[in-house]
CSV table of C-alpha atoms in Angstrom, one decimal:
chain,number,residue,atom,x,y,z
A,16,MET,CA,38.8,-12.0,160.5
A,17,SER,CA,35.1,-13.0,160.5
A,18,ASP,CA,35.3,-16.5,159.2
A,19,ASP,CA,37.7,-19.4,158.5
A,20,VAL,CA,39.6,-17.8,155.7
A,21,SER,CA,42.5,-17.7,157.6
A,22,ARG,CA,42.7,-21.6,157.8
A,23,LEU,CA,43.0,-22.0,154.0
A,24,ARG,CA,46.3,-22.2,152.3
A,25,GLU,CA,47.7,-23.6,149.2
A,26,VAL,CA,47.5,-27.5,148.8
A,27,ARG,CA,50.5,-29.4,150.0
A,28,PRO,CA,52.0,-31.1,147.4
A,29,GLY,CA,51.9,-34.4,149.1
A,30,ASP,CA,48.3,-33.9,149.7
A,31,ALA,CA,47.2,-32.8,146.0
A,32,PHE,CA,44.5,-34.9,144.2
A,33,ASP,CA,43.0,-35.1,140.5
A,34,VAL,CA,40.8,-32.0,140.6
A,35,GLU,CA,39.3,-32.8,136.9
A,36,ALA,CA,38.6,-36.3,138.0
A,37,VAL,CA,36.7,-35.1,141.3
A,38,HIS,CA,34.8,-32.5,139.2
A,39,ALA,CA,33.5,-35.2,136.7
A,40,TRP,CA,32.5,-37.4,139.5
A,41,LEU,CA,30.6,-34.6,141.6
A,42,ALA,CA,28.9,-32.6,138.6
A,43,PRO,CA,26.2,-35.2,137.8
A,44,ARG,CA,25.5,-34.9,141.5
A,45,VAL,CA,25.2,-31.5,142.2
A,46,PRO,CA,22.8,-29.8,139.5
A,47,ALA,CA,24.2,-26.4,140.3
A,48,LEU,CA,27.6,-27.5,138.7
A,49,GLU,CA,26.2,-28.5,135.2
A,50,GLY,CA,28.4,-26.9,132.7
A,51,ARG,CA,30.9,-25.2,135.0
A,52,PRO,CA,34.7,-25.7,134.8
A,53,ALA,CA,36.7,-27.6,137.5
A,54,PRO,CA,37.1,-25.7,140.8
A,55,GLN,CA,39.8,-23.9,142.4
A,56,VAL,CA,41.1,-26.1,145.4
A,57,ARG,CA,42.7,-24.9,148.6
A,58,GLN,CA,43.5,-26.6,151.7
A,59,PHE,CA,42.3,-26.1,155.2
A,60,SER,CA,45.2,-26.2,157.6
A,61,GLY,CA,44.9,-27.6,161.2
A,62,GLY,CA,43.6,-31.0,162.1
A,63,ALA,CA,45.9,-34.0,162.6
A,64,SER,CA,43.7,-36.7,160.8
A,65,ASN,CA,41.7,-36.6,157.7
A,66,LEU,CA,42.4,-33.9,155.0
A,67,THR,CA,39.9,-31.3,154.1
A,68,TYR,CA,39.9,-28.9,151.2
A,69,LEU,CA,37.8,-26.1,149.7
A,70,LEU,CA,36.3,-26.6,146.4
A,71,ASP,CA,35.7,-23.1,145.0
A,72,TYR,CA,33.2,-22.9,142.1
A,73,ASP,CA,32.9,-18.9,142.2
A,74,HIS,CA,29.1,-19.4,142.8
A,75,LEU,CA,29.2,-22.1,145.2
A,76,GLU,CA,31.8,-23.4,147.8
A,77,LEU,CA,32.0,-27.0,148.7
A,78,VAL,CA,34.1,-29.0,151.2
A,79,LEU,CA,36.1,-32.3,150.2
A,80,ARG,CA,37.1,-34.7,153.0
A,81,ARG,CA,39.3,-37.7,152.5
A,82,PRO,CA,41.6,-40.0,154.6
A,83,PRO,CA,45.5,-39.2,154.9
A,84,HIS,CA,47.5,-40.8,152.2
A,85,GLY,CA,48.4,-44.5,152.9
A,86,HIS,CA,45.4,-45.1,154.9
A,87,LYS,CA,42.8,-47.8,154.0
A,88,ALA,CA,39.1,-47.3,155.3
A,89,ALA,CA,39.9,-48.0,158.8
A,90,SER,CA,37.8,-47.0,161.9
A,91,ALA,CA,40.2,-43.9,162.4
A,92,HIS,CA,39.6,-42.8,159.0
A,93,ASP,CA,36.2,-44.3,157.8
A,94,MET,CA,34.7,-41.8,155.3
A,95,GLY,CA,31.4,-44.0,154.8
A,96,ARG,CA,30.8,-44.2,158.6
A,97,GLU,CA,31.3,-40.4,158.9
A,98,VAL,CA,29.0,-39.8,156.0
A,99,ARG,CA,26.4,-42.1,157.5
A,100,VAL,CA,26.5,-40.4,160.8
A,101,GLN,CA,25.9,-36.8,159.3
A,102,GLN,CA,23.3,-38.0,157.0
A,103,ARG,CA,21.3,-39.7,159.6
A,104,LEU,CA,21.7,-37.1,162.2
A,105,ARG,CA,20.9,-34.2,159.9
A,106,PRO,CA,16.9,-34.6,160.4
A,107,HIS,CA,17.6,-34.5,164.0
A,108,LEU,CA,20.0,-31.7,164.4
A,109,ASP,CA,20.1,-28.5,162.1
A,110,VAL,CA,23.9,-27.9,162.8
A,111,VAL,CA,25.0,-31.0,160.6
A,112,ALA,CA,26.2,-30.2,157.3
A,113,GLN,CA,24.6,-31.5,154.0
A,114,ILE,CA,26.4,-34.2,152.2
A,115,HIS,CA,26.5,-34.1,148.6
A,116,GLY,CA,28.2,-37.1,147.6
A,117,PHE,CA,30.0,-40.1,148.9
A,118,CYS,CA,32.8,-41.7,146.6
A,119,GLU,CA,34.0,-45.2,147.2
A,120,ASP,CA,35.7,-46.0,144.0
A,121,SER,CA,39.4,-45.4,144.8
A,122,SER,CA,40.0,-44.9,141.1
A,123,VAL,CA,38.9,-41.6,141.1
A,124,ILE,CA,41.7,-39.9,143.7
A,125,GLY,CA,43.2,-43.3,145.2
A,126,SER,CA,40.9,-43.3,148.1
A,127,ASP,CA,37.3,-42.6,149.1
A,128,PHE,CA,36.3,-39.3,149.8
A,129,TYR,CA,33.0,-37.2,150.5
A,130,VAL,CA,32.0,-33.4,149.5
A,131,MET,CA,29.6,-31.5,151.6
A,132,GLU,CA,28.5,-28.1,151.9
A,133,ARG,CA,30.6,-25.2,153.3
A,134,LEU,CA,29.7,-24.1,156.7
A,135,ARG,CA,30.5,-20.4,156.9
A,136,GLY,CA,31.4,-18.7,160.3
A,137,THR,CA,33.9,-18.2,162.9
A,138,ILE,CA,36.3,-21.0,164.1
A,139,LEU,CA,37.7,-20.0,167.5
A,140,THR,CA,41.2,-21.3,168.6
A,141,ARG,CA,43.1,-20.2,172.0
A,142,THR,CA,42.8,-16.5,171.0
A,143,LEU,CA,40.0,-14.6,169.5
A,144,PRO,CA,40.5,-13.9,165.9
A,145,GLU,CA,41.6,-10.2,164.8
A,146,GLY,CA,38.6,-8.1,164.7
A,147,VAL,CA,36.4,-10.3,166.8
A,148,GLU,CA,35.5,-9.3,170.3
A,149,LEU,CA,33.0,-11.0,173.0
A,150,SER,CA,31.3,-9.1,175.6
A,151,PRO,CA,31.1,-10.9,179.0
A,152,GLU,CA,27.3,-11.5,178.0
A,153,GLN,CA,28.2,-13.0,174.8
A,154,ALA,CA,30.9,-15.1,176.3
A,155,ARG,CA,28.4,-16.6,178.7
A,156,ALA,CA,26.0,-17.3,175.9
A,157,LEU,CA,28.8,-19.0,173.8
A,158,GLY,CA,29.5,-21.3,176.6
A,159,GLU,CA,25.8,-22.2,177.3
A,160,THR,CA,24.9,-22.7,173.6
A,161,THR,CA,28.1,-25.0,173.3
A,162,TYR,CA,26.8,-27.1,176.1
A,163,ASP,CA,23.2,-26.8,175.5
A,164,THR,CA,23.9,-28.2,171.8
A,165,LEU,CA,25.9,-31.3,173.2
A,166,ALA,CA,23.0,-32.0,175.4
A,167,ASP,CA,20.7,-31.7,172.6
A,168,LEU,CA,23.1,-34.2,170.5
A,169,HIS,CA,22.9,-36.4,173.6
A,170,SER,CA,19.3,-36.6,173.8
A,171,ILE,CA,18.6,-37.8,170.2
A,172,ASP,CA,16.9,-41.0,170.2
A,173,VAL,CA,19.9,-43.1,168.2
A,174,ASP,CA,17.1,-45.9,167.2
A,175,ALA,CA,15.0,-43.2,165.7
A,176,ALA,CA,18.0,-41.8,164.0
A,177,GLY,CA,19.2,-45.2,162.7
A,178,LEU,CA,22.4,-44.9,164.6
A,179,ALA,CA,22.2,-47.5,167.4
A,180,ASP,CA,24.5,-49.9,165.7
A,181,LEU,CA,27.6,-47.5,166.0
A,182,GLY,CA,27.7,-48.8,169.6
A,183,ARG,CA,29.0,-52.0,171.1
A,184,GLY,CA,26.4,-52.4,173.9
A,185,PRO,CA,26.8,-52.0,177.6
A,186,GLY,CA,30.0,-51.4,179.1
A,187,TYR,CA,31.1,-48.5,177.2
A,188,VAL,CA,32.8,-46.8,180.5
A,189,ARG,CA,34.7,-50.0,181.0
A,190,ARG,CA,36.1,-50.2,177.6
A,191,GLN,CA,37.0,-46.8,177.7
A,192,VAL,CA,38.8,-46.8,181.0
A,193,GLU,CA,40.6,-50.0,179.8
A,194,GLY,CA,41.3,-48.7,176.2
A,195,TRP,CA,42.8,-45.5,177.4
A,196,SER,CA,44.8,-47.0,180.0
A,197,ARG,CA,46.3,-49.4,177.5
A,198,ARG,CA,47.1,-46.4,175.1
A,199,PHE,CA,48.9,-44.5,177.8
A,200,ARG,CA,51.0,-47.6,178.7
A,201,ASP,CA,51.8,-48.0,175.2
A,202,ALA,CA,52.9,-44.4,174.7
A,203,LEU,CA,54.7,-43.9,177.9
A,204,THR,CA,58.2,-42.3,178.0
A,205,ASP,CA,60.6,-42.0,180.8
A,206,ASP,CA,60.1,-38.5,181.2
A,207,VAL,CA,56.3,-38.5,182.0
A,208,PRO,CA,54.9,-40.1,185.4
A,209,PRO,CA,53.6,-43.8,184.9
A,210,ALA,CA,50.2,-42.8,186.6
A,211,GLU,CA,49.6,-46.5,187.7
A,212,GLU,CA,47.7,-45.3,190.8
A,213,LEU,CA,45.7,-43.0,188.7
A,214,MET,CA,44.5,-45.7,186.3
A,215,SER,CA,43.8,-48.1,189.5
A,216,TRP,CA,41.7,-45.3,190.5
A,217,LEU,CA,39.6,-45.1,187.4
A,218,ALA,CA,39.2,-48.7,187.4
A,219,GLU,CA,37.8,-49.1,190.8
A,220,HIS,CA,35.6,-46.0,190.8
A,221,GLN,CA,34.0,-46.7,187.2
A,222,PRO,CA,30.2,-46.3,187.3
A,223,GLN,CA,27.7,-48.1,185.1
A,224,ASP,CA,26.8,-46.5,181.9
A,225,VAL,CA,23.9,-44.1,182.5
A,226,ARG,CA,22.6,-44.6,179.0
A,227,ALA,CA,23.3,-45.0,175.2
A,228,SER,CA,23.5,-41.9,173.5
A,229,LEU,CA,25.2,-40.5,170.3
A,230,LEU,CA,28.6,-39.1,171.3
A,231,HIS,CA,30.6,-36.7,169.2
A,232,GLY,CA,33.9,-37.6,170.6
A,233,ASP,CA,35.7,-34.5,170.2
A,234,TRP,CA,33.3,-31.6,171.4
A,235,LYS,CA,35.5,-28.4,171.7
A,236,LEU,CA,35.0,-24.9,170.3
A,237,ASP,CA,37.5,-25.5,167.5
A,238,ASN,CA,35.2,-28.0,165.9
A,239,LEU,CA,32.2,-25.6,166.1
A,240,VAL,CA,31.3,-23.1,163.2
A,241,LEU,CA,30.0,-19.9,164.9
A,242,ASP,CA,27.7,-16.9,164.3
A,243,LEU,CA,29.2,-14.3,166.5
A,244,SER,CA,27.3,-11.1,165.0
A,245,GLY,CA,25.0,-10.9,168.1
A,246,THR,CA,24.0,-13.4,170.6
A,247,PRO,CA,26.5,-16.4,169.6
A,248,ARG,CA,24.7,-19.2,168.1
A,249,ILE,CA,26.2,-22.4,166.4
A,250,THR,CA,25.7,-22.7,162.7
A,251,GLY,CA,27.7,-25.9,162.1
A,252,VAL,CA,29.7,-28.9,163.9
A,253,LEU,CA,32.6,-30.2,162.3
A,254,ASP,CA,34.7,-33.7,162.7
A,255,TRP,CA,32.3,-36.5,163.2
A,256,GLU,CA,34.7,-39.0,162.5
A,257,MET,CA,35.0,-40.2,166.4
A,258,ALA,CA,31.4,-40.3,166.8
A,259,THR,CA,29.7,-43.4,168.4
A,260,VAL,CA,27.2,-44.4,170.8
A,261,GLY,CA,28.1,-44.9,174.5
A,262,ASP,CA,27.7,-42.9,177.8
A,263,PRO,CA,27.1,-39.1,177.4
A,264,LEU,CA,28.7,-38.1,180.7
A,265,MET,CA,32.0,-39.7,179.3
A,266,ASP,CA,31.6,-37.3,176.3
A,267,LEU,CA,30.7,-34.4,178.4
A,268,GLY,CA,33.8,-35.2,180.6
A,269,ALA,CA,36.3,-35.4,177.8
A,270,SER,CA,34.9,-32.1,176.4
A,271,LEU,CA,35.3,-30.2,179.9
A,272,ALA,CA,39.1,-31.3,180.1
A,273,TYR,CA,39.6,-28.5,177.4
A,274,TRP,CA,37.4,-26.0,179.4
A,275,VAL,CA,40.0,-23.9,181.1
A,276,THR,CA,38.6,-20.8,182.8
A,277,ALA,CA,40.4,-17.6,184.3
A,278,ASP,CA,40.7,-19.0,187.8
A,279,ASP,CA,42.3,-22.0,187.1
A,280,ASP,CA,46.0,-22.2,188.1
A,281,GLU,CA,48.6,-21.0,185.7
A,282,GLU,CA,49.9,-24.4,184.4
A,283,PHE,CA,46.7,-25.9,183.9
A,284,GLY,CA,46.0,-22.6,181.8
A,285,MET,CA,48.9,-23.3,179.4
A,286,VAL,CA,46.8,-26.4,178.3
A,287,SER,CA,44.2,-24.4,176.9
A,288,ASN,CA,43.4,-24.4,173.1
A,289,GLN,CA,40.3,-22.4,173.3
A,290,PRO,CA,39.0,-19.1,174.5
A,291,SER,CA,37.2,-20.5,177.6
A,292,ILE,CA,39.2,-18.0,179.8
A,293,LEU,CA,37.2,-14.8,178.6
A,294,PRO,CA,35.3,-12.8,181.1
A,295,GLY,CA,31.7,-14.2,181.3
A,296,MET,CA,32.8,-17.6,180.3
A,297,PRO,CA,30.7,-20.2,182.7
A,298,THR,CA,32.5,-22.3,185.0
A,299,ARG,CA,32.8,-26.1,184.3
A,300,GLU,CA,30.5,-26.8,187.4
A,301,GLN,CA,27.8,-24.1,186.1
A,302,LEU,CA,28.0,-26.2,182.7
A,303,VAL,CA,27.7,-29.5,184.3
A,304,GLU,CA,24.6,-28.3,186.3
A,305,ARG,CA,23.0,-26.6,183.3
A,306,TYR,CA,23.7,-30.0,180.8
A,307,LEU,CA,22.3,-32.0,183.6
A,308,ALA,CA,19.2,-30.2,183.9
A,309,ARG,CA,18.8,-30.0,180.1
A,310,THR,CA,19.1,-34.0,179.8
A,311,GLY,CA,17.5,-34.9,182.8
A,312,LEU,CA,20.5,-36.8,183.5
A,313,GLN,CA,21.7,-37.4,187.3
A,314,THR,CA,25.3,-38.2,188.5
A,315,PRO,CA,26.2,-38.7,192.3
A,316,ASN,CA,29.8,-39.2,191.1
A,317,TRP,CA,30.9,-36.3,188.5
A,318,MET,CA,34.4,-36.5,190.0
A,319,PHE,CA,34.8,-39.9,187.9
A,320,TYR,CA,34.0,-38.1,184.8
A,321,GLU,CA,36.2,-34.9,185.1
A,322,VAL,CA,39.3,-37.1,186.3
A,323,PHE,CA,38.7,-39.5,183.0
A,324,GLY,CA,38.3,-36.5,181.2
A,325,LEU,CA,41.7,-35.2,182.2
A,326,PHE,CA,43.4,-38.4,181.9
A,327,ARG,CA,41.9,-39.2,178.3
A,328,LEU,CA,43.4,-35.7,177.2
A,329,ALA,CA,46.7,-36.3,178.8
A,330,VAL,CA,46.9,-39.7,176.9
A,331,ILE,CA,46.0,-38.0,173.6
A,332,LEU,CA,49.0,-35.6,174.4
A,333,GLN,CA,51.1,-38.3,175.5
A,334,GLN,CA,50.7,-40.2,172.3
A,335,ILE,CA,51.9,-37.1,170.3
A,336,TRP,CA,54.7,-36.5,172.5
A,337,ALA,CA,56.0,-40.0,172.1
A,338,ARG,CA,55.8,-39.7,168.4
A,339,TYR,CA,57.6,-36.1,168.7
A,340,ARG,CA,60.3,-37.4,171.1
A,341,SER,CA,61.2,-40.4,168.9
A,342,GLY,CA,61.5,-38.0,166.0
A,343,HIS,CA,58.5,-39.6,163.9
A,344,SER,CA,57.0,-36.0,164.4
A,345,THR,CA,58.9,-32.8,164.0
A,346,ASN,CA,56.2,-30.3,164.4
A,347,PRO,CA,57.6,-27.7,166.7
A,348,ARG,CA,54.0,-27.2,168.2
A,349,PHE,CA,54.5,-30.4,170.0
A,350,ALA,CA,57.6,-29.4,171.9
A,351,ASN,CA,55.9,-28.9,175.1
A,352,PHE,CA,53.4,-31.9,174.9
A,353,GLY,CA,55.3,-33.8,177.4
A,354,PHE,CA,55.1,-31.2,180.0
A,355,ALA,CA,51.4,-30.6,179.2
A,356,THR,CA,50.7,-34.5,179.9
A,357,ALA,CA,52.3,-34.2,183.1
A,358,VAL,CA,50.4,-31.2,184.2
A,359,LEU,CA,47.0,-32.9,183.3
A,360,LEU,CA,48.0,-36.1,185.0
A,361,GLN,CA,48.9,-34.2,188.1
A,362,ARG,CA,45.5,-32.2,188.3
A,363,ALA,CA,43.6,-35.6,187.7
A,364,GLU,CA,45.6,-37.3,190.5
A,365,LYS,CA,45.0,-34.3,192.8
A,366,LEU,CA,41.2,-34.5,192.1
A,367,ALA,CA,41.1,-38.1,192.5
A,368,GLY,CA,43.0,-38.1,195.8
A,369,CYS,CA,46.1,-40.1,194.5
A,370,ARG,CA,48.5,-37.3,195.5
C-alpha cells in the first residue's frame, strides 16, 4: 500500500447522507464540478470523533468532514472552528489542506460539514503498510521532520494568523492540569490506580506558560500524510479539531507520550500506536533537544511536560476504558485499555518520583 486506500470502506448505514444534496450544494463552489454527476462516496475508517468521507468524482477527489450524528456544533465537533483554523493557517504552513466549502445549513444533510482537498500519501499506524520499508536513515529523517514541523507550527505568530482568539489567555498549563485531573477522577474505575499522588505532583510542579502558540492537540504519525518515496516529508496534517492556543511545550509533551522507542520497556512498548520503534528513529531526548534549538525555547523542567504527557494519554485511554467496561462501547480494540492506562500511570509516577 502506498497511500491511504486501505482506510476506505463502504459508508456505514448509520453514517450515510444525501449525496445528491451535497453535490448540489458543492458544485457551484468548485468550478471543476460543473456539469458532473454526483460522486461515488466511501468512508474513511478509524478515528473516534468526526466522520470523514471520500467524494470520488473520477477526475477529482475531495474529502467531506462532518460531526457524529446527534451532536450539535459544540466545541468537540465544531466544524466552523476547524475550518477557520485551516483557512487562516494555510498561508503560514504549506501542509494544511485547502478548504473548498463550509456548509452551516443543517437542511442539506442534517448537520454542518465542510469539504476539503484530498491529501494523498501514506498514513502510518503501528506497523508499516505492506510494501513500505524505511531504512534507518529514512526513519531518522521521518522523526526529525515530524518534530521540525511541529516546531514550525508552534513558531507561527498567532496574531498575524488571526488565531489568537482561540486561546483563553495566561494559565494554560494550570487549566490543563486541572482539567485532565478532573476528567481522570470522573472516569476512574476500581481496577485502575487512583493516581492522587501523581495529580498532586503535577499541580505542585507546574511551571508558568512559556508563551502562547498555536497547538495541534493531537500530533502523532497517524495524523500526518507522508511522502516516503525518498527522504520522508510531510505532505499534509489532518485532524485540526483540537487546535487551540496555549503553551507549546504542553503540546510537545503530549505528542511524545506516543513516541515509544526500541529501548523502552516491553509494557510501555505495548502502548505504542506508531512505528517509532524502527531502527534509526530518534529518541525522545534527541527530539526535545532538536525542537528547543529550532524554536529557541528553553525549559529547566522538561520532566514536568513528559510526566504530563503520559498522564494526559492515560486519561484519554481511561475515558475509553470506562465506557468499554460499562458496556457503552463494545469495540474489542479497547479490551486492554485498562491495562494500558495503568502502565502509563506507573511510568509517569516513576518519572515523578511518586513510586
